[in-house]
PDB file of C-alpha atoms in Angstrom:
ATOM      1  CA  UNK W  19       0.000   0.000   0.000  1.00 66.00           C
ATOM      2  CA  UNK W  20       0.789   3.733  -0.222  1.00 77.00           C
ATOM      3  CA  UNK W  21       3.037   4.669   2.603  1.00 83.00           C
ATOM      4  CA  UNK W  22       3.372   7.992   4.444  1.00 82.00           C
ATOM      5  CA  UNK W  23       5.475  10.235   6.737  1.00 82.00           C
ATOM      6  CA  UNK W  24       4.177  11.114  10.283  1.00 83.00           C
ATOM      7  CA  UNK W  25       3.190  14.912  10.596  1.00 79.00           C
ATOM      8  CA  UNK W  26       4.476  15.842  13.658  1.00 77.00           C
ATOM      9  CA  UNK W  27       7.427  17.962  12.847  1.00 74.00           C
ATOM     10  CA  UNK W  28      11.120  16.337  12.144  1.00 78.00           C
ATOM     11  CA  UNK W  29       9.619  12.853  12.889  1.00 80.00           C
ATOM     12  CA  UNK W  30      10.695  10.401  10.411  1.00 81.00           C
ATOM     13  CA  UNK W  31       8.559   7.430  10.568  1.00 84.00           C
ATOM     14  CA  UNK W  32       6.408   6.033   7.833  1.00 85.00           C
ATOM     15  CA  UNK W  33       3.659   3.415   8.215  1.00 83.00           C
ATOM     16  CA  UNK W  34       0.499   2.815   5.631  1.00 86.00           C
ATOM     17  CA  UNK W  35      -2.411   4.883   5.576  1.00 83.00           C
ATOM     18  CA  UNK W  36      -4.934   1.837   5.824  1.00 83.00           C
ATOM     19  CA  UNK W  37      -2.885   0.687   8.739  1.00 85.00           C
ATOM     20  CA  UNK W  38      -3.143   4.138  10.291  1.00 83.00           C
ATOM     21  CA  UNK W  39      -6.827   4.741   9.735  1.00 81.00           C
ATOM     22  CA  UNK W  40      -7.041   1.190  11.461  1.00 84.00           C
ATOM     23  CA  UNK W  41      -5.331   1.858  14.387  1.00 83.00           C
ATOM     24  CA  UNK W  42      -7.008   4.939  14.973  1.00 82.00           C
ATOM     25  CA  UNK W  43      -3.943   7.504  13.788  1.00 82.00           C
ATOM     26  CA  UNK W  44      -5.779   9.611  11.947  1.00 81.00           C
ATOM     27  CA  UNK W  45      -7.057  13.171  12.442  1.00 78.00           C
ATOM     28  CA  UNK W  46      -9.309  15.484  10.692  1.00 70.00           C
ATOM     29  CA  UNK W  47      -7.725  19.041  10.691  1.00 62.00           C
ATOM     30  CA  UNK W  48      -9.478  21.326  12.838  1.00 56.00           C
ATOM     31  CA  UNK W  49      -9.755  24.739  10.191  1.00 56.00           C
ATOM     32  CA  UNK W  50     -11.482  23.947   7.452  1.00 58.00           C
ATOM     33  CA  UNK W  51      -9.411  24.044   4.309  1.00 55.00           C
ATOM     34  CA  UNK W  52      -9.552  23.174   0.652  1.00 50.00           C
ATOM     35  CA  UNK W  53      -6.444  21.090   0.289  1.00 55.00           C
ATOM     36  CA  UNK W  54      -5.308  17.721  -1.044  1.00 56.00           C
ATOM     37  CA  UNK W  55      -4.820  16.113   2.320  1.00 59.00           C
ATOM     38  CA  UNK W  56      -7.984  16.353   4.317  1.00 64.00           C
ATOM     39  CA  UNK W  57      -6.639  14.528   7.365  1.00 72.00           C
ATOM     40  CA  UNK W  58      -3.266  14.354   9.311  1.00 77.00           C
ATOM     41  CA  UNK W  59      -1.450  11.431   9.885  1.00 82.00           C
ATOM     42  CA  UNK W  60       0.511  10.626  13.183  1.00 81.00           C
ATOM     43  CA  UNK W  61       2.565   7.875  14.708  1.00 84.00           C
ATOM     44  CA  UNK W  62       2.238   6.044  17.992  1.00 82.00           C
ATOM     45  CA  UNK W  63       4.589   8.219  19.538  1.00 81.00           C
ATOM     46  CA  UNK W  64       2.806  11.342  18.830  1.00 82.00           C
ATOM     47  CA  UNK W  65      -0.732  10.014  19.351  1.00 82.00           C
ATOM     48  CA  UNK W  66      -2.766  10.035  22.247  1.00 81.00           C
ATOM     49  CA  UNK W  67      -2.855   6.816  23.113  1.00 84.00           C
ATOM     50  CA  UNK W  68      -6.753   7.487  24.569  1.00 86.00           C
ATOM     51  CA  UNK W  69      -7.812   8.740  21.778  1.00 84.00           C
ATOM     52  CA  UNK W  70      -6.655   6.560  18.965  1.00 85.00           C
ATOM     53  CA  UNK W  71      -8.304   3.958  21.214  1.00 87.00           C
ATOM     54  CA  UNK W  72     -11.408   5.758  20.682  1.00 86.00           C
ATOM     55  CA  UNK W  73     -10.799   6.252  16.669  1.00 85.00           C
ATOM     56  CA  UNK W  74      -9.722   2.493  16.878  1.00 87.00           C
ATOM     57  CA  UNK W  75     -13.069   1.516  18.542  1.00 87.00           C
ATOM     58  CA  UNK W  76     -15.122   3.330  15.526  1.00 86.00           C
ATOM     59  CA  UNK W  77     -13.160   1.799  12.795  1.00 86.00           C
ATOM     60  CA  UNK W  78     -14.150  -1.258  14.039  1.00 88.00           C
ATOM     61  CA  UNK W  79     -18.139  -0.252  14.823  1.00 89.00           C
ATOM     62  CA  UNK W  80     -18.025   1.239  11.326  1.00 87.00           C
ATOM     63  CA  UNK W  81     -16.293  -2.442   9.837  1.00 88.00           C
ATOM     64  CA  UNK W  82     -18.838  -4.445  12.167  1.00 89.00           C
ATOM     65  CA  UNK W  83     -21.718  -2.506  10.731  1.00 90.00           C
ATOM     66  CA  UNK W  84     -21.016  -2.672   7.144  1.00 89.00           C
ATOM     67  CA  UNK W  85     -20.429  -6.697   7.316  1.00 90.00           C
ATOM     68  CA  UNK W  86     -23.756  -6.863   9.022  1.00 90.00           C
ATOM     69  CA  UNK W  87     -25.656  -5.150   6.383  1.00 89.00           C
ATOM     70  CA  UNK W  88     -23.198  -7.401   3.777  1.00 88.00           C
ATOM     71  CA  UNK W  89     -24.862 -10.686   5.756  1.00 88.00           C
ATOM     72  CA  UNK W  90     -28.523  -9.044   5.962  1.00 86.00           C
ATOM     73  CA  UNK W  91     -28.556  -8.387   1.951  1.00 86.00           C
ATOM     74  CA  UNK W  92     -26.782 -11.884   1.301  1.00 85.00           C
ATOM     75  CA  UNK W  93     -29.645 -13.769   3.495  1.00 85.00           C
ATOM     76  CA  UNK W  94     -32.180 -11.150   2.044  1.00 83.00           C
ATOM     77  CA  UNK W  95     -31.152 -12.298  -1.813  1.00 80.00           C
ATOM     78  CA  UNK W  96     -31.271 -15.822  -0.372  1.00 79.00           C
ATOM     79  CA  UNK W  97     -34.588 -15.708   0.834  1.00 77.00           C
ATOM     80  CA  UNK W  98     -36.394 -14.217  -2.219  1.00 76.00           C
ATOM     81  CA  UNK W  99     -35.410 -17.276  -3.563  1.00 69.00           C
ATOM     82  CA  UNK W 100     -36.755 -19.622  -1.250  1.00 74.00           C
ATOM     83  CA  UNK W 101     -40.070 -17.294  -0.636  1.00 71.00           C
ATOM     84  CA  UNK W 102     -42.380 -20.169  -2.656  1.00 62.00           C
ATOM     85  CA  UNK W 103     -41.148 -22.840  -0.918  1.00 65.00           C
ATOM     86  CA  UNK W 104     -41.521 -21.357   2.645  1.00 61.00           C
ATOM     87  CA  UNK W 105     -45.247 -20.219   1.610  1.00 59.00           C
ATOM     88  CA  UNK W 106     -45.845 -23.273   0.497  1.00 57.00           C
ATOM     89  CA  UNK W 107     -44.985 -24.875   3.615  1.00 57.00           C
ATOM     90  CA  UNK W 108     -46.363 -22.082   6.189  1.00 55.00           C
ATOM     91  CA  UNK W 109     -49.643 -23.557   4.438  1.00 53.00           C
ATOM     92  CA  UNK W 110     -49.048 -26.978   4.951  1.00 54.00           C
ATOM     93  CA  UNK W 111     -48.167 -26.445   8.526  1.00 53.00           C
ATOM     94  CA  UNK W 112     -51.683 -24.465   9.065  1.00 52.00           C
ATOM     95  CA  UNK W 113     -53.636 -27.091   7.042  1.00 54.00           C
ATOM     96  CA  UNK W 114     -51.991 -29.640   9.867  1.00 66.00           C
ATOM     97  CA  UNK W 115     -53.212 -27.163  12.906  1.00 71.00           C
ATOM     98  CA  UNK W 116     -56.535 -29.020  14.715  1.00 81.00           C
ATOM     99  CA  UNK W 117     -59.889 -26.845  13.015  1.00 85.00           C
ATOM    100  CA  UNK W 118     -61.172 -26.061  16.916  1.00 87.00           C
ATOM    101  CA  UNK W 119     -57.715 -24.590  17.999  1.00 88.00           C
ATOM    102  CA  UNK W 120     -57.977 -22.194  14.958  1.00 88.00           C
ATOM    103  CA  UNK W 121     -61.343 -21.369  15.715  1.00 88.00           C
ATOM    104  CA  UNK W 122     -60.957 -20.883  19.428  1.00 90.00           C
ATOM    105  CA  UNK W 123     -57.411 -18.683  17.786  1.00 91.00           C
ATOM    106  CA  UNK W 124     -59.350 -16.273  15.540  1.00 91.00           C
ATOM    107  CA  UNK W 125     -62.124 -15.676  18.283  1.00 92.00           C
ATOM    108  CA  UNK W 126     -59.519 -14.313  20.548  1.00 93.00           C
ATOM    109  CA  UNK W 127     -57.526 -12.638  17.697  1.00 92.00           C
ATOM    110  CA  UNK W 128     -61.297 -10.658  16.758  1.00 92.00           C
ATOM    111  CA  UNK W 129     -61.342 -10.112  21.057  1.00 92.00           C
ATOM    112  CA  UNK W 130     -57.996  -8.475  20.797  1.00 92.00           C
ATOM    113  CA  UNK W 131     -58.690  -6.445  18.076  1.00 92.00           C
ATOM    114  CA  UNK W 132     -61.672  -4.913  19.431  1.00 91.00           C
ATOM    115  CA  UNK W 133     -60.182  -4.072  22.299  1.00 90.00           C
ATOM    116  CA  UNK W 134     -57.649  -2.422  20.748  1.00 88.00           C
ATOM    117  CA  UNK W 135     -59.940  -0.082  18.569  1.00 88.00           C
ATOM    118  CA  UNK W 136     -61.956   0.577  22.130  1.00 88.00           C
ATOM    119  CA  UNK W 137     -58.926   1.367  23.992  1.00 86.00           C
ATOM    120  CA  UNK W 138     -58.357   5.142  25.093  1.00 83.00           C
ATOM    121  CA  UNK W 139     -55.756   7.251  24.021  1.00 80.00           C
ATOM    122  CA  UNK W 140     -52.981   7.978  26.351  1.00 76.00           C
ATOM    123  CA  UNK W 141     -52.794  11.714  27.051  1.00 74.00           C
ATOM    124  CA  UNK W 142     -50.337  13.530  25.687  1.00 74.00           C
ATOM    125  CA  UNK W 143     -49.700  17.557  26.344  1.00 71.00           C
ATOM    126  CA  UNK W 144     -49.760  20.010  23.064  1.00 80.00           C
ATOM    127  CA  UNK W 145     -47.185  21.986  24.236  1.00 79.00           C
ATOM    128  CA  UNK W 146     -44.764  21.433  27.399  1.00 78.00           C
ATOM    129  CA  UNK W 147     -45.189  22.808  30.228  1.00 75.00           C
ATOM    130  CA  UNK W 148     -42.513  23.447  33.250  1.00 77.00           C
ATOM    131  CA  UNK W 149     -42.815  21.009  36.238  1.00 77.00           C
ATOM    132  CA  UNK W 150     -40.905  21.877  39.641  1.00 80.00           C
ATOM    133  CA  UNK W 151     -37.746  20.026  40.208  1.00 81.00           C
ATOM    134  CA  UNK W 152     -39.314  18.487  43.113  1.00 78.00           C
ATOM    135  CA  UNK W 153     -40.996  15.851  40.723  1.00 79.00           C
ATOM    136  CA  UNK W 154     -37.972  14.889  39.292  1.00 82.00           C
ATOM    137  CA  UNK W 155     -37.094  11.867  40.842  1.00 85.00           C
ATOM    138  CA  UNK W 156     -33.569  11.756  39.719  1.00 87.00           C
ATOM    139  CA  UNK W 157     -33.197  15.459  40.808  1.00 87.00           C
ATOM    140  CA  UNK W 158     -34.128  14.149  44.589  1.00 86.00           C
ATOM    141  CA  UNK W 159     -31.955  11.390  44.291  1.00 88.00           C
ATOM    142  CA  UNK W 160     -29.213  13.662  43.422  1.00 89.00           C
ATOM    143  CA  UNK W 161     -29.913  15.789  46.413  1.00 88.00           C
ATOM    144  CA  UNK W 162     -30.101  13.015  48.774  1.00 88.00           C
ATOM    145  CA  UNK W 163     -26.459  12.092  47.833  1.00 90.00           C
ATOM    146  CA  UNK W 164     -25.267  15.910  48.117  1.00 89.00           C
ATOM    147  CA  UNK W 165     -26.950  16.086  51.713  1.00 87.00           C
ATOM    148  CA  UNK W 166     -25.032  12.646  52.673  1.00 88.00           C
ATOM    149  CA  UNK W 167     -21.588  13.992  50.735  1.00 87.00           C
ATOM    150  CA  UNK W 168     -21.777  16.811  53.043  1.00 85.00           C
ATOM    151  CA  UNK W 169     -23.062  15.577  56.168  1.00 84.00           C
ATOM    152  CA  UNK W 170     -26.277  17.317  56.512  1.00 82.00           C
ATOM    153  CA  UNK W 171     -29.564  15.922  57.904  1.00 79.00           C
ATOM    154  CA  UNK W 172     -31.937  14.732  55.672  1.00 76.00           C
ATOM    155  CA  UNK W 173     -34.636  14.359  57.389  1.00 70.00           C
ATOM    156  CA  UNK W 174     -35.876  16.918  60.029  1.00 52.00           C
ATOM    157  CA  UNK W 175     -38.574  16.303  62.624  1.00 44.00           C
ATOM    158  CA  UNK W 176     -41.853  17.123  63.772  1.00 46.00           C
ATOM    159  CA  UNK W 177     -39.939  19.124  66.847  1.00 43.00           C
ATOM    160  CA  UNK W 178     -37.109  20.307  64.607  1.00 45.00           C
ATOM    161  CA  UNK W 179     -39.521  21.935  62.288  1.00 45.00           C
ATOM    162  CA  UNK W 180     -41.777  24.144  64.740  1.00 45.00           C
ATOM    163  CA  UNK W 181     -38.599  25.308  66.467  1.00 45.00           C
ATOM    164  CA  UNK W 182     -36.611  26.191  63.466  1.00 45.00           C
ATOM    165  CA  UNK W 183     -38.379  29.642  62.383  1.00 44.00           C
ATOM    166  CA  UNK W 184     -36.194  30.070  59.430  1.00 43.00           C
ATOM    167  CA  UNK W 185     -37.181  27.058  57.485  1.00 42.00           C
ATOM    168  CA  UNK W 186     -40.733  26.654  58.891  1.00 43.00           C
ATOM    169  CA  UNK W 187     -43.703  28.544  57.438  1.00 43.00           C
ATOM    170  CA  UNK W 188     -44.631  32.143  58.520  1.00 45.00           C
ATOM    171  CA  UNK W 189     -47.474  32.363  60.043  1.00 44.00           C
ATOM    172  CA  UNK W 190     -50.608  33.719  58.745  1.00 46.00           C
ATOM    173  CA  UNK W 191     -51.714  35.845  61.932  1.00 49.00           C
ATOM    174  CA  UNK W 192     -49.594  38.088  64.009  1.00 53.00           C
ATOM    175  CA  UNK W 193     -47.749  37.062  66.619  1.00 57.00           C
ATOM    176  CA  UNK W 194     -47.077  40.064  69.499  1.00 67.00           C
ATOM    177  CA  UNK W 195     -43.620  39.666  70.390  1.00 76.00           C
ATOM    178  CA  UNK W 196     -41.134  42.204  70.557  1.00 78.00           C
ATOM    179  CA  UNK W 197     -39.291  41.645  67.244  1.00 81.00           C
ATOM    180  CA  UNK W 198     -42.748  42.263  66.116  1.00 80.00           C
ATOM    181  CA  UNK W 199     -43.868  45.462  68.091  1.00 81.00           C
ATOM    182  CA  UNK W 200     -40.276  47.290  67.371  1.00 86.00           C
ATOM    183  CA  UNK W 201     -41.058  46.399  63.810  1.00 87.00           C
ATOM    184  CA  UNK W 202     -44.103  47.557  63.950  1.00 86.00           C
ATOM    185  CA  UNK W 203     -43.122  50.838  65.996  1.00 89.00           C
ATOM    186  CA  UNK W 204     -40.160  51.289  63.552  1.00 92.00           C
ATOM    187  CA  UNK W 205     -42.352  50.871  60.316  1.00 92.00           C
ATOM    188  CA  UNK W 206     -44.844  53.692  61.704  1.00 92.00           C
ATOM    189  CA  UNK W 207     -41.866  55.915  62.156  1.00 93.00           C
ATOM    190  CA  UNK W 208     -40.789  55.482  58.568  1.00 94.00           C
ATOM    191  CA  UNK W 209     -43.737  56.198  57.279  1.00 94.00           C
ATOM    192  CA  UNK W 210     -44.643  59.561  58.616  1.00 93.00           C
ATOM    193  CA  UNK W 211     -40.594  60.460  57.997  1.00 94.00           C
ATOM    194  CA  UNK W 212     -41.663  59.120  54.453  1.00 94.00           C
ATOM    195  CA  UNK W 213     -45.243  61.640  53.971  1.00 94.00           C
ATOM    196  CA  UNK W 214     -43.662  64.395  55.917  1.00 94.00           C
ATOM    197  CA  UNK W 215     -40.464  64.599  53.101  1.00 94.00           C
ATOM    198  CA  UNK W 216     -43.477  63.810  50.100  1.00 94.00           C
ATOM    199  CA  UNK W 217     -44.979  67.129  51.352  1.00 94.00           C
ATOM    200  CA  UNK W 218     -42.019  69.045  51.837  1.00 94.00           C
ATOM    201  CA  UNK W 219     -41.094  68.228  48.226  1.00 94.00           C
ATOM    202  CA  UNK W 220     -44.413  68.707  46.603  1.00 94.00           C
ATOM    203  CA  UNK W 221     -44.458  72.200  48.302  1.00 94.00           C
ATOM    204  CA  UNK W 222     -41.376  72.744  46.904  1.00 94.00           C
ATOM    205  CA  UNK W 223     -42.110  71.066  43.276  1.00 94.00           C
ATOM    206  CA  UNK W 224     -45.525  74.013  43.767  1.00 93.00           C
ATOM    207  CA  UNK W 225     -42.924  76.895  44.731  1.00 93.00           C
ATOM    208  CA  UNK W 226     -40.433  75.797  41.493  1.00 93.00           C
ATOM    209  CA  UNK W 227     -43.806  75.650  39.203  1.00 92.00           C
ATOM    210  CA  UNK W 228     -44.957  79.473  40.381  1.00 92.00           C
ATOM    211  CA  UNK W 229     -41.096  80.783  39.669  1.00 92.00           C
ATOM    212  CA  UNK W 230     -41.185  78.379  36.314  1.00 92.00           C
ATOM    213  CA  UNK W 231     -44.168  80.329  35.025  1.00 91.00           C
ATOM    214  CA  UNK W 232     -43.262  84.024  36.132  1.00 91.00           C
ATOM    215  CA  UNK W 233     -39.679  83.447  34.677  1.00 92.00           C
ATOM    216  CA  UNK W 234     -41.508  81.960  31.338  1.00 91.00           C
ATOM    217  CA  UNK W 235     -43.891  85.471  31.360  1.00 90.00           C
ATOM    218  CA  UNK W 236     -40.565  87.621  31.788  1.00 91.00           C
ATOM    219  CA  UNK W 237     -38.852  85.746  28.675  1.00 92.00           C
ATOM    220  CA  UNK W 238     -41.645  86.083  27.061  1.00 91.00           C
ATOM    221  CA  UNK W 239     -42.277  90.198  27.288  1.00 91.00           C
ATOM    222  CA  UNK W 240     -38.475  90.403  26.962  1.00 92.00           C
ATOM    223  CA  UNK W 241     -38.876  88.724  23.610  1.00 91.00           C
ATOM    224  CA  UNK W 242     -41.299  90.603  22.301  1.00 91.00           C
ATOM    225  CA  UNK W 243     -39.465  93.983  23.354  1.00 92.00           C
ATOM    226  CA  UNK W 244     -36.047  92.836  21.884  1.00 93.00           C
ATOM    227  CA  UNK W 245     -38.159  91.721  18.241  1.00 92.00           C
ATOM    228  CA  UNK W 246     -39.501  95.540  18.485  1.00 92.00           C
ATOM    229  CA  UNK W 247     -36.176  96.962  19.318  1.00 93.00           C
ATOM    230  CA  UNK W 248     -34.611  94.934  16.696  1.00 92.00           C
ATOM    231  CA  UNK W 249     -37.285  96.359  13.788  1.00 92.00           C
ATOM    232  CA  UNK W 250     -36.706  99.829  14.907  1.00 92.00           C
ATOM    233  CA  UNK W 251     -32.882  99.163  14.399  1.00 93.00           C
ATOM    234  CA  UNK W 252     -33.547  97.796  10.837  1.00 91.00           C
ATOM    235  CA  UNK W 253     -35.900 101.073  10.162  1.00 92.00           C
ATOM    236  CA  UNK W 254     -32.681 103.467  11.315  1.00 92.00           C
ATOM    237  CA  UNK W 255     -30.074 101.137   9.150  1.00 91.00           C
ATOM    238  CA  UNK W 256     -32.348 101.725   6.080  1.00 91.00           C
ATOM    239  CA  UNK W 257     -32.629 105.654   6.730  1.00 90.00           C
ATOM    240  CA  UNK W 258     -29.158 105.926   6.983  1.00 90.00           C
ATOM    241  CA  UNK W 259     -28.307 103.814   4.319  1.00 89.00           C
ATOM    242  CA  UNK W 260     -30.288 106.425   2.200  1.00 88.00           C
ATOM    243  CA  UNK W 261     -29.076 109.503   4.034  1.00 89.00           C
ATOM    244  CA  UNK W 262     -25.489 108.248   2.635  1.00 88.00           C
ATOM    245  CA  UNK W 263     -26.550 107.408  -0.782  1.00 87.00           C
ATOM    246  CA  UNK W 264     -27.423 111.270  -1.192  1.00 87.00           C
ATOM    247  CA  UNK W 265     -24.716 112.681   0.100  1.00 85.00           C
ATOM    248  CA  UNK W 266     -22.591 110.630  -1.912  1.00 84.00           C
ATOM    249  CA  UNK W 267     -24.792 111.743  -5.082  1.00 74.00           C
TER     250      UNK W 267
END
């Protein structure tokens, strides 16, 4: 067979390709290029040895697969032949078969087949839809093995839970205690600190709009003064513009 050089640099060994592609020594390039060799070609020495075990292992999948559909067409041809002759004898064999046991075999067969037509769909969902991890049982498993890997409890009791207040449910009523009242006390506090500063800055937001507006009514007089001033200035440029003319005439 053809033989070739190994890739890797001043290396100096040659082997054949079929050999190579056997033994799992050859790689596809990773940038995809046009060129005339479209794999790379490395000896034992510069081969992972894990990974040409795994290129190895295909080769042989690959070889395994195409004799098995080489067998599967062989018997396939073989049987076309021999499809009159096995017909032939299926019907012999069913001629042989006691006229009560075939009747008693079709009755059941019709039973079956009913049923079948009667039988209810599964369900199955449209679209999916999320589910909590807690029905995963895998997910739990999982878990379980974390919580034992780290040496935490699994499961807590009856006791445990009411006493722990951090993972037990809040209750639904209020409880005087006096976490709770200083809360309480504390949240009232905040509250008229928060309204008192709302209407301290809504008079103010009032006192800014009153200013806004006189401030817009000054801009707006000033305007129209300086568009007067500025006509009577282009009246006087014109008159003396024409006082000039005739002196200069």
């Amino acid at each position: 067979g053809v033989c070739i050089s190994c890739d890797a640099g001043l290396c100096r060994t040659f082997f054949h390709v079929t050999c190579a592609q056997k033994h799992g020594l050859l790689s596809e390039p990773t940038i995809e290029e046009s060129s005339a060799d479209p794999f790379f070609a490395h000896c034992r020495q510069h081969t992972d040895k894990t990974v040409a075990r795994h290129r190895r292992r295909n080769f042989l999948t690959a070889m395994l697969r195409l004799r098995t559909w080489r067998s599967n067409r062989q018997l396939v041809s073989n049987c076309l032949d021999e499809k009159k002759l096995s017909s032939t004898s299926s019907l012999g064999k069913e001629s042989t078969i006691d006229p009560r046991i075939q009747r008693k075999l079709e009755h059941y067969r019709e039973l079956y087949m009913d049923l079948l037509r009667h039988r209810e769909k599964p369900y199955v969902p449209l679209v999916k839809t999320p589910m909590f991890l807690e029905t995963s049982p895998v997910a739990m498993r999982m878990f379980v093995l974390k919580a034992k890997a780290l040496n935490l409890p699994i499961e807590l009791s009856s006791h445990m839970s009411n006493t722990d207040s951090s993972k037990g449910p809040t209750p639904s009523y209020p409880v005087f205690t006096p976490d709770f009242i200083s809360y309480f006390l504390e949240r009232e506090r905040k509250i008229a600190e928060v309204s008192k500063h709302i209407s301290t800055l809504q008079n103010t937001q009032r006192e800014l709009q009153i200013s806004d507006a006189s401030a817009s009514h000054s801009y707006n007089s000033v305007s129209a003064e300086l568009e007067k001033l500025i006509d009577i200035r282009g009246d006087l440029r014109m008159k003396l513009l024409h006082i000039v003319n005739c002196l200069c005439s």
